[in-house]
DNA sequence: ATCGTTGCAAAATCTTTGCAACAGG
DNA sequence: CCTGTTGCAAAGATTTTGCAACGAT
């Protein structure tokens, strides 16, 4: 704990250098936000706007354009992954190397993750059968989560 | 064949009325484009811009905004389905009621379709396990199609 | 001093909307 | 006729880019 002040600064700095990016203030701030999100476990998926707002809320001056640029750099560097749920805006999450798919609540936007080896296996087979060299895939399930269903039931009662 | 002239006009008109839409010129033209695409078998997935260009090419006057509006109406009416491959533009295809997923060539944009009962079944199980009431899903595989792989091989030779 | 990085404003892209003119039933 | 529909231009939303100022080595 006594090292925490140093530590909190060093970790993102090191991670950035590891992937060949200069450890600038905006990049460190943004990486920290992702790490916090990752640890807190819940809000892993963030949009450019989410990040921008959070930085502004912390009284950190930054341009929205910079957020976009940094996110692109992070994605290229393999630190984060970009997703397009729904239609509109892109969201990003830390790339911990462990692939997973998503189920998104159409009411509250909550995102849960899952993996299914059998589905993955079948995807590969399908690609082969259709003559494609598989590069990647995107599977998103959409539905209503437990909480929202409960709320809806209560609203009706 | 002798009825074809009448037939080509009546079919879209009837289909529009069936779903409660006035049979206006733009709507009929657009529906015809989808039907042609459906029959020709290949280019089933069209963007607003695709349709607009095709109409302009046929010397049919129409506003791009109208294309967007009509597409939205068709989707609401259940005539077509909207997809977001990649990130950028939406594409639409005729909704023939038979659900299928897609594999998209990342080089040429070609789209093939497939269904896998086992994948569908597992998706339902996953939703239940995570407490969601499943409303829908989107599965897209991305890769390089046979033709593009061949072209790439030839280019290297 | 140099080269990458930032911030801002402007541009780009895709889509939606306000409004007056128009057209189907 | 009457209401819905169209076309156009303008507005929106998201993301990218040009460029001058800035900053770390």
Short mmCIF file of C-alpha atoms (C1' of nucleotides) in Angstrom, two decimals:
data_model
loop_
_atom_site.label_atom_id
_atom_site.label_comp_id
_atom_site.label_asym_id
_atom_site.label_seq_id
_atom_site.Cartn_x
_atom_site.Cartn_y
_atom_site.Cartn_z
CA UNK A 1 0.00 0.00 0.00
CA UNK A 2 2.83 2.38 0.67
CA UNK A 3 3.83 2.12 -2.97
CA UNK A 4 0.40 2.84 -4.30
CA UNK A 5 1.05 6.39 -5.31
CA UNK A 6 3.98 5.35 -7.40
CA UNK A 7 2.26 2.22 -8.53
CA UNK A 8 -0.84 3.82 -9.93
CA UNK A 9 1.32 5.97 -12.09
CA UNK A 10 3.73 3.31 -13.23
CA UNK A 11 1.36 0.63 -14.37
CA UNK A 12 -0.33 2.43 -17.26
CA UNK A 13 2.96 4.07 -18.19
CA UNK A 14 4.64 0.71 -18.47
CA UNK A 15 1.81 -0.83 -20.40
CA UNK A 16 1.88 1.99 -22.93
CA UNK A 17 5.61 1.72 -23.42
CA UNK A 18 5.29 -2.02 -23.84
CA UNK A 19 3.11 -1.53 -26.90
CA UNK A 20 5.27 1.24 -28.28
CA UNK A 21 3.21 4.27 -27.34
CA UNK A 22 4.54 7.31 -25.58
CA UNK A 23 3.14 7.60 -22.09
CA UNK A 24 1.35 10.91 -22.47
CA UNK A 25 -1.15 12.29 -20.01
CA UNK A 26 -4.29 11.68 -22.10
CA UNK A 27 -3.26 8.15 -22.90
CA UNK A 28 -2.56 7.33 -19.30
CA UNK A 29 -5.84 8.85 -18.12
CA UNK A 30 -7.78 6.85 -20.67
CA UNK A 31 -5.98 3.62 -19.93
CA UNK A 32 -6.67 4.13 -16.25
CA UNK A 33 -10.35 4.48 -16.95
CA UNK A 34 -10.35 1.17 -18.76
CA UNK A 35 -8.44 -0.49 -15.97
CA UNK A 36 -10.82 0.84 -13.37
CA UNK A 37 -13.75 -0.37 -15.45
CA UNK A 38 -12.10 -3.74 -15.81
CA UNK A 39 -11.57 -4.07 -12.07
CA UNK A 40 -14.98 -2.83 -11.01
CA UNK A 41 -16.22 -5.66 -13.15
CA UNK A 42 -19.40 -4.06 -14.37
CA UNK A 43 -19.03 -1.27 -16.89
CA UNK A 44 -16.43 -2.90 -19.08
CA UNK A 45 -17.80 -1.47 -22.32
CA UNK A 46 -17.19 2.22 -22.91
CA UNK A 47 -17.85 4.58 -25.80
CA UNK A 48 -15.69 7.54 -26.77
CA UNK A 49 -18.32 9.80 -25.29
CA UNK A 50 -18.40 7.80 -22.04
CA UNK A 51 -14.69 8.27 -21.63
CA UNK A 52 -14.77 11.92 -22.59
CA UNK A 53 -17.52 12.65 -20.08
CA UNK A 54 -15.75 10.78 -17.35
CA UNK A 55 -12.56 12.76 -17.93
CA UNK A 56 -14.43 16.04 -17.98
CA UNK A 57 -16.18 15.03 -14.76
CA UNK A 58 -12.75 14.48 -13.22
CA UNK A 59 -11.82 18.00 -14.30
CA UNK A 60 -9.28 16.65 -16.73
CA UNK A 61 -8.99 18.78 -19.85
CA UNK A 62 -9.03 16.80 -23.03
CA UNK A 63 -10.42 17.09 -26.52
CA UNK A 64 -12.96 14.62 -27.78
CA UNK A 65 -10.87 14.22 -30.92
CA UNK A 66 -7.99 13.08 -28.78
CA UNK A 67 -10.16 10.46 -27.16
CA UNK A 68 -11.04 9.09 -30.57
CA UNK A 69 -7.41 9.12 -31.65
CA UNK A 70 -6.24 7.39 -28.52
CA UNK A 71 -8.93 4.75 -28.79
CA UNK A 72 -7.86 3.99 -32.34
CA UNK A 73 -4.25 3.75 -31.24
CA UNK A 74 -5.16 1.47 -28.36
CA UNK A 75 -7.12 -0.76 -30.65
CA UNK A 76 -4.27 -0.97 -33.15
CA UNK A 77 -1.91 -1.73 -30.30
CA UNK A 78 -4.17 -4.55 -29.16
CA UNK A 79 -4.92 -3.03 -25.77
CA UNK A 80 -8.65 -2.80 -26.39
CA UNK A 81 -11.28 -4.26 -28.69
CA UNK A 82 -13.94 -2.35 -30.56
CA UNK A 83 -17.53 -3.54 -30.63
CA UNK A 84 -20.62 -2.40 -32.46
CA UNK A 85 -23.64 -3.47 -30.50
CA UNK A 86 -26.97 -2.12 -31.64
CA UNK A 87 -26.20 0.17 -34.50
CA UNK A 88 -24.99 3.52 -33.44
CA UNK A 89 -21.84 4.11 -31.48
CA UNK A 90 -18.73 2.01 -31.03
CA UNK A 91 -17.81 0.73 -27.59
CA UNK A 92 -14.47 -0.55 -26.38
CA UNK A 93 -13.32 -2.97 -23.73
CA UNK A 94 -9.95 -4.08 -22.44
CA UNK A 95 -8.52 -6.92 -24.52
CA UNK A 96 -7.38 -9.48 -22.00
CA UNK A 97 -6.82 -12.03 -24.73
CA UNK A 98 -9.74 -14.17 -23.63
CA UNK A 99 -12.27 -14.12 -26.41
CA UNK A 100 -15.92 -13.96 -25.52
CA UNK A 101 -19.26 -13.02 -27.02
CA UNK A 102 -21.93 -10.75 -25.57
CA UNK A 103 -25.54 -10.64 -24.57
CA UNK A 104 -26.95 -7.12 -24.41
CA UNK A 105 -30.04 -5.97 -22.56
CA UNK A 106 -32.23 -4.04 -24.96
CA UNK A 107 -33.75 -2.10 -22.07
CA UNK A 108 -30.85 -0.94 -19.91
CA UNK A 109 -27.87 -1.66 -22.15
CA UNK A 110 -26.24 -3.97 -19.63
CA UNK A 111 -23.75 -6.36 -21.21
CA UNK A 112 -22.87 -9.86 -20.06
CA UNK A 113 -20.20 -12.04 -21.58
CA UNK A 114 -20.04 -15.69 -22.41
CA UNK A 115 -18.10 -18.29 -24.35
CA UNK A 116 -19.32 -21.44 -25.95
CA UNK A 117 -16.73 -23.73 -27.40
CA UNK A 118 -19.26 -25.65 -29.43
CA UNK A 119 -20.51 -22.51 -31.13
CA UNK A 120 -16.96 -21.49 -31.93
CA UNK A 121 -16.22 -24.92 -33.35
CA UNK A 122 -19.26 -24.84 -35.56
CA UNK A 123 -18.42 -21.40 -36.85
CA UNK A 124 -15.10 -22.69 -38.10
CA UNK A 125 -16.80 -25.60 -39.82
CA UNK A 126 -19.29 -23.30 -41.50
CA UNK A 127 -16.54 -21.03 -42.79
CA UNK A 128 -14.70 -24.00 -44.27
CA UNK A 129 -17.84 -25.35 -45.83
CA UNK A 130 -18.55 -22.01 -47.53
CA UNK A 131 -14.98 -21.62 -48.75
CA UNK A 132 -14.00 -18.77 -46.43
CA UNK A 133 -10.81 -18.33 -44.49
CA UNK A 134 -12.25 -17.25 -41.16
CA UNK A 135 -10.74 -14.08 -39.72
CA UNK A 136 -13.15 -13.33 -36.94
CA UNK A 137 -16.73 -13.20 -35.89
CA UNK A 138 -19.23 -11.18 -33.96
CA UNK A 139 -22.00 -12.79 -32.01
CA UNK A 140 -24.37 -10.70 -29.95
CA UNK A 141 -27.53 -11.89 -28.30
CA UNK A 142 -30.22 -9.35 -27.49
CA UNK A 143 -32.84 -9.66 -24.82
CA UNK A 144 -34.20 -8.39 -21.55
CA UNK A 145 -32.10 -8.94 -18.46
CA UNK A 146 -33.33 -10.23 -15.14
CA UNK A 147 -33.48 -6.82 -13.48
CA UNK A 148 -35.43 -5.20 -16.28
CA UNK A 149 -37.90 -8.06 -16.39
CA UNK A 150 -38.43 -7.74 -12.67
CA UNK A 151 -38.97 -3.99 -12.96
CA UNK A 152 -41.46 -4.52 -15.72
CA UNK A 153 -43.38 -7.03 -13.68
CA UNK A 154 -43.50 -4.65 -10.72
CA UNK A 155 -44.66 -1.80 -12.92
CA UNK A 156 -47.60 -3.87 -14.09
CA UNK A 157 -48.57 -4.94 -10.58
CA UNK B 1 -45.70 -14.89 -69.68
CA UNK B 2 -48.50 -13.00 -71.36
CA UNK B 3 -49.49 -11.58 -68.01
CA UNK B 4 -46.05 -10.41 -67.10
CA UNK B 5 -46.55 -6.74 -67.81
CA UNK B 6 -49.52 -6.59 -65.56
CA UNK B 7 -47.95 -8.95 -63.13
CA UNK B 8 -44.81 -6.97 -62.53
CA UNK B 9 -46.87 -3.98 -61.63
CA UNK B 10 -49.43 -5.72 -59.51
CA UNK B 11 -47.21 -7.74 -57.29
CA UNK B 12 -45.44 -4.92 -55.45
CA UNK B 13 -48.63 -2.92 -55.30
CA UNK B 14 -50.45 -5.80 -53.65
CA UNK B 15 -47.62 -6.51 -51.28
CA UNK B 16 -47.57 -2.91 -50.14
CA UNK B 17 -51.29 -2.82 -49.56
CA UNK B 18 -51.09 -6.06 -47.66
CA UNK B 19 -48.84 -4.44 -45.09
CA UNK B 20 -50.91 -1.27 -44.98
CA UNK B 21 -48.74 1.05 -47.04
CA UNK B 22 -49.98 3.21 -49.88
CA UNK B 23 -48.66 2.00 -53.20
CA UNK B 24 -46.72 5.09 -54.19
CA UNK B 25 -44.20 5.22 -57.00
CA UNK B 26 -41.05 5.37 -54.86
CA UNK B 27 -42.20 2.51 -52.67
CA UNK B 28 -43.01 0.31 -55.64
CA UNK B 29 -39.70 1.08 -57.33
CA UNK B 30 -37.77 0.22 -54.20
CA UNK B 31 -39.70 -2.95 -53.56
CA UNK B 32 -39.05 -4.04 -57.12
CA UNK B 33 -35.34 -3.57 -56.62
CA UNK B 34 -35.45 -5.85 -53.61
CA UNK B 35 -37.46 -8.43 -55.47
CA UNK B 36 -35.05 -8.39 -58.38
CA UNK B 37 -32.14 -8.73 -56.00
CA UNK B 38 -33.91 -11.60 -54.29
CA UNK B 39 -34.49 -13.43 -57.56
CA UNK B 40 -31.06 -12.84 -59.05
CA UNK B 41 -29.87 -14.60 -55.94
CA UNK B 42 -26.62 -12.74 -55.49
CA UNK B 43 -26.85 -9.15 -54.32
CA UNK B 44 -29.47 -9.66 -51.65
CA UNK B 45 -28.00 -7.07 -49.27
CA UNK B 46 -28.50 -3.45 -50.24
CA UNK B 47 -27.72 -0.16 -48.53
CA UNK B 48 -29.74 3.02 -48.88
CA UNK B 49 -27.04 4.36 -51.15
CA UNK B 50 -27.09 1.19 -53.29
CA UNK B 51 -30.78 1.60 -53.88
CA UNK B 52 -30.55 5.31 -54.50
CA UNK B 53 -27.81 4.83 -57.08
CA UNK B 54 -29.68 2.09 -58.82
CA UNK B 55 -32.79 4.26 -59.11
CA UNK B 56 -30.79 7.19 -60.40
CA UNK B 57 -29.13 4.86 -62.90
CA UNK B 58 -32.59 3.89 -64.10
CA UNK B 59 -33.40 7.58 -64.56
CA UNK B 60 -35.95 7.45 -61.79
CA UNK B 61 -36.13 10.67 -59.83
CA UNK B 62 -36.08 10.16 -56.11
CA UNK B 63 -34.61 11.81 -53.06
CA UNK B 64 -32.15 9.97 -50.88
CA UNK B 65 -34.21 10.98 -47.86
CA UNK B 66 -37.18 9.19 -49.34
CA UNK B 67 -35.13 6.05 -49.74
CA UNK B 68 -34.25 6.19 -46.06
CA UNK B 69 -37.85 6.78 -45.10
CA UNK B 70 -39.15 3.98 -47.25
CA UNK B 71 -36.54 1.58 -45.92
CA UNK B 72 -37.59 2.39 -42.37
CA UNK B 73 -41.23 1.85 -43.27
CA UNK B 74 -40.47 -1.44 -44.97
CA UNK B 75 -38.53 -2.61 -41.97
CA UNK B 76 -41.35 -1.67 -39.62
CA UNK B 77 -43.79 -3.43 -41.90
CA UNK B 78 -41.66 -6.56 -41.80
CA UNK B 79 -40.89 -6.58 -45.51
CA UNK B 80 -37.15 -6.27 -45.03
CA UNK B 81 -34.56 -6.78 -42.32
CA UNK B 82 -31.81 -4.38 -41.38
CA UNK B 83 -28.25 -5.54 -40.79
CA UNK B 84 -25.13 -3.82 -39.57
CA UNK B 85 -22.14 -5.64 -40.91
CA UNK B 86 -18.82 -3.94 -40.29
CA UNK B 87 -19.65 -0.66 -38.65
CA UNK B 88 -20.56 1.94 -41.15
CA UNK B 89 -23.71 1.66 -43.20
CA UNK B 90 -26.87 -0.35 -42.72
CA UNK B 91 -27.87 -2.90 -45.33
CA UNK B 92 -31.26 -4.44 -45.91
CA UNK B 93 -32.53 -7.69 -47.36
CA UNK B 94 -35.95 -9.11 -48.09
CA UNK B 95 -37.45 -10.80 -45.06
CA UNK B 96 -38.69 -14.14 -46.33
CA UNK B 97 -39.29 -15.35 -42.81
CA UNK B 98 -36.46 -17.83 -42.93
CA UNK B 99 -33.90 -16.74 -40.38
CA UNK B 100 -30.24 -17.08 -41.26
CA UNK B 101 -26.88 -15.70 -40.25
CA UNK B 102 -24.15 -14.27 -42.46
CA UNK B 103 -20.54 -14.65 -43.40
CA UNK B 104 -19.04 -11.54 -44.95
CA UNK B 105 -15.93 -11.31 -47.09
CA UNK B 106 -13.68 -8.63 -45.65
CA UNK B 107 -12.12 -8.06 -49.07
CA UNK B 108 -15.00 -7.78 -51.52
CA UNK B 109 -17.99 -7.48 -49.21
CA UNK B 110 -19.71 -10.55 -50.60
CA UNK B 111 -22.24 -12.04 -48.21
CA UNK B 112 -23.21 -15.69 -47.87
CA UNK B 113 -25.92 -16.99 -45.63
CA UNK B 114 -26.19 -20.00 -43.38
CA UNK B 115 -28.20 -21.53 -40.58
CA UNK B 116 -27.04 -23.82 -37.83
CA UNK B 117 -29.70 -25.27 -35.60
CA UNK B 118 -27.20 -26.27 -32.97
CA UNK B 119 -25.85 -22.74 -32.67
CA UNK B 120 -29.38 -21.40 -32.36
CA UNK B 121 -30.20 -23.94 -29.71
CA UNK B 122 -27.14 -23.08 -27.68
CA UNK B 123 -27.89 -19.38 -27.88
CA UNK B 124 -31.22 -19.99 -26.24
CA UNK B 125 -29.59 -22.00 -23.49
CA UNK B 126 -27.05 -19.28 -22.86
CA UNK B 127 -29.73 -16.61 -22.59
CA UNK B 128 -31.64 -18.69 -20.07
CA UNK B 129 -28.52 -19.39 -18.07
CA UNK B 130 -27.73 -15.66 -17.87
CA UNK B 131 -31.27 -14.72 -16.92
CA UNK B 132 -32.20 -13.03 -20.19
CA UNK B 133 -35.37 -13.30 -22.16
CA UNK B 134 -33.91 -13.70 -25.64
CA UNK B 135 -35.34 -11.34 -28.25
CA UNK B 136 -32.91 -11.83 -31.08
CA UNK B 137 -29.32 -12.23 -32.05
CA UNK B 138 -26.80 -11.20 -34.61
CA UNK B 139 -24.08 -13.55 -35.75
CA UNK B 140 -21.68 -12.51 -38.45
CA UNK B 141 -18.56 -14.36 -39.47
CA UNK B 142 -15.81 -12.43 -41.21
CA UNK B 143 -13.20 -13.86 -43.51
CA UNK B 144 -11.84 -14.04 -47.03
CA UNK B 145 -13.98 -15.73 -49.64
CA UNK B 146 -12.81 -18.29 -52.16
CA UNK B 147 -12.58 -15.83 -55.06
CA UNK B 148 -10.57 -13.28 -53.13
CA UNK B 149 -8.18 -15.92 -51.88
CA UNK B 150 -7.65 -17.12 -55.41
CA UNK B 151 -7.02 -13.59 -56.63
CA UNK B 152 -4.53 -13.04 -53.86
CA UNK B 153 -2.68 -16.21 -54.75
CA UNK B 154 -2.50 -15.18 -58.40
CA UNK B 155 -1.26 -11.73 -57.51
CA UNK B 156 1.62 -13.23 -55.61
CA UNK B 157 2.54 -15.63 -58.40
"C1'" DA C 1 15.64 21.42 -32.16
"C1'" DT C 2 12.80 17.63 -33.52
"C1'" DC C 3 9.15 14.73 -34.02
"C1'" DG C 4 5.12 13.05 -32.11
"C1'" DT C 5 0.92 14.65 -29.74
"C1'" DT C 6 -2.80 17.69 -28.60
"C1'" DG C 7 -6.84 20.81 -29.20
"C1'" DC C 8 -9.80 23.10 -31.88
"C1'" DA C 9 -12.55 23.78 -35.63
"C1'" DA C 10 -13.84 22.16 -39.91
"C1'" DA C 11 -14.96 18.28 -42.78
"C1'" DA C 12 -16.77 13.74 -43.71
"C1'" DT C 13 -20.26 10.19 -43.43
"C1'" DC C 14 -24.51 8.36 -42.66
"C1'" DT C 15 -29.14 9.26 -41.32
"C1'" DT C 16 -33.15 12.01 -39.80
"C1'" DT C 17 -36.31 15.94 -39.92
"C1'" DG C 18 -38.96 20.50 -40.99
"C1'" DC C 19 -41.64 22.22 -44.32
"C1'" DA C 20 -43.95 23.44 -48.49
"C1'" DA C 21 -45.49 21.28 -52.69
"C1'" DC C 22 -47.65 17.23 -54.37
"C1'" DA C 23 -50.33 12.94 -55.18
"C1'" DG C 24 -53.13 8.63 -54.02
"C1'" DG C 25 -57.54 6.86 -52.75
"C1'" DC D 1 -60.57 16.98 -51.03
"C1'" DC D 2 -57.70 15.30 -47.27
"C1'" DT D 3 -54.13 13.10 -45.33
"C1'" DG D 4 -50.06 10.90 -46.22
"C1'" DT D 5 -45.89 11.29 -49.04
"C1'" DT D 6 -42.17 13.42 -51.43
"C1'" DG D 7 -38.08 16.40 -52.28
"C1'" DC D 8 -35.01 19.49 -50.83
"C1'" DA D 9 -32.19 21.57 -47.75
"C1'" DA D 10 -30.90 21.87 -43.24
"C1'" DA D 11 -29.89 19.65 -38.99
"C1'" DG D 12 -28.09 15.65 -36.21
"C1'" DA D 13 -24.99 12.29 -34.61
"C1'" DT D 14 -20.68 10.16 -34.74
"C1'" DT D 15 -16.08 10.01 -36.22
"C1'" DT D 16 -12.04 11.81 -38.83
"C1'" DT D 17 -8.71 15.23 -40.28
"C1'" DG D 18 -5.88 19.72 -41.18
"C1'" DC D 19 -3.13 22.59 -38.88
"C1'" DA D 20 -0.84 25.43 -35.62
"C1'" DA D 21 0.67 25.24 -30.93
"C1'" DC D 22 2.75 22.38 -27.58
"C1'" DG D 23 5.83 19.07 -25.12
"C1'" DA D 24 9.03 15.48 -24.12
"C1'" DT D 25 13.52 13.78 -25.24
#
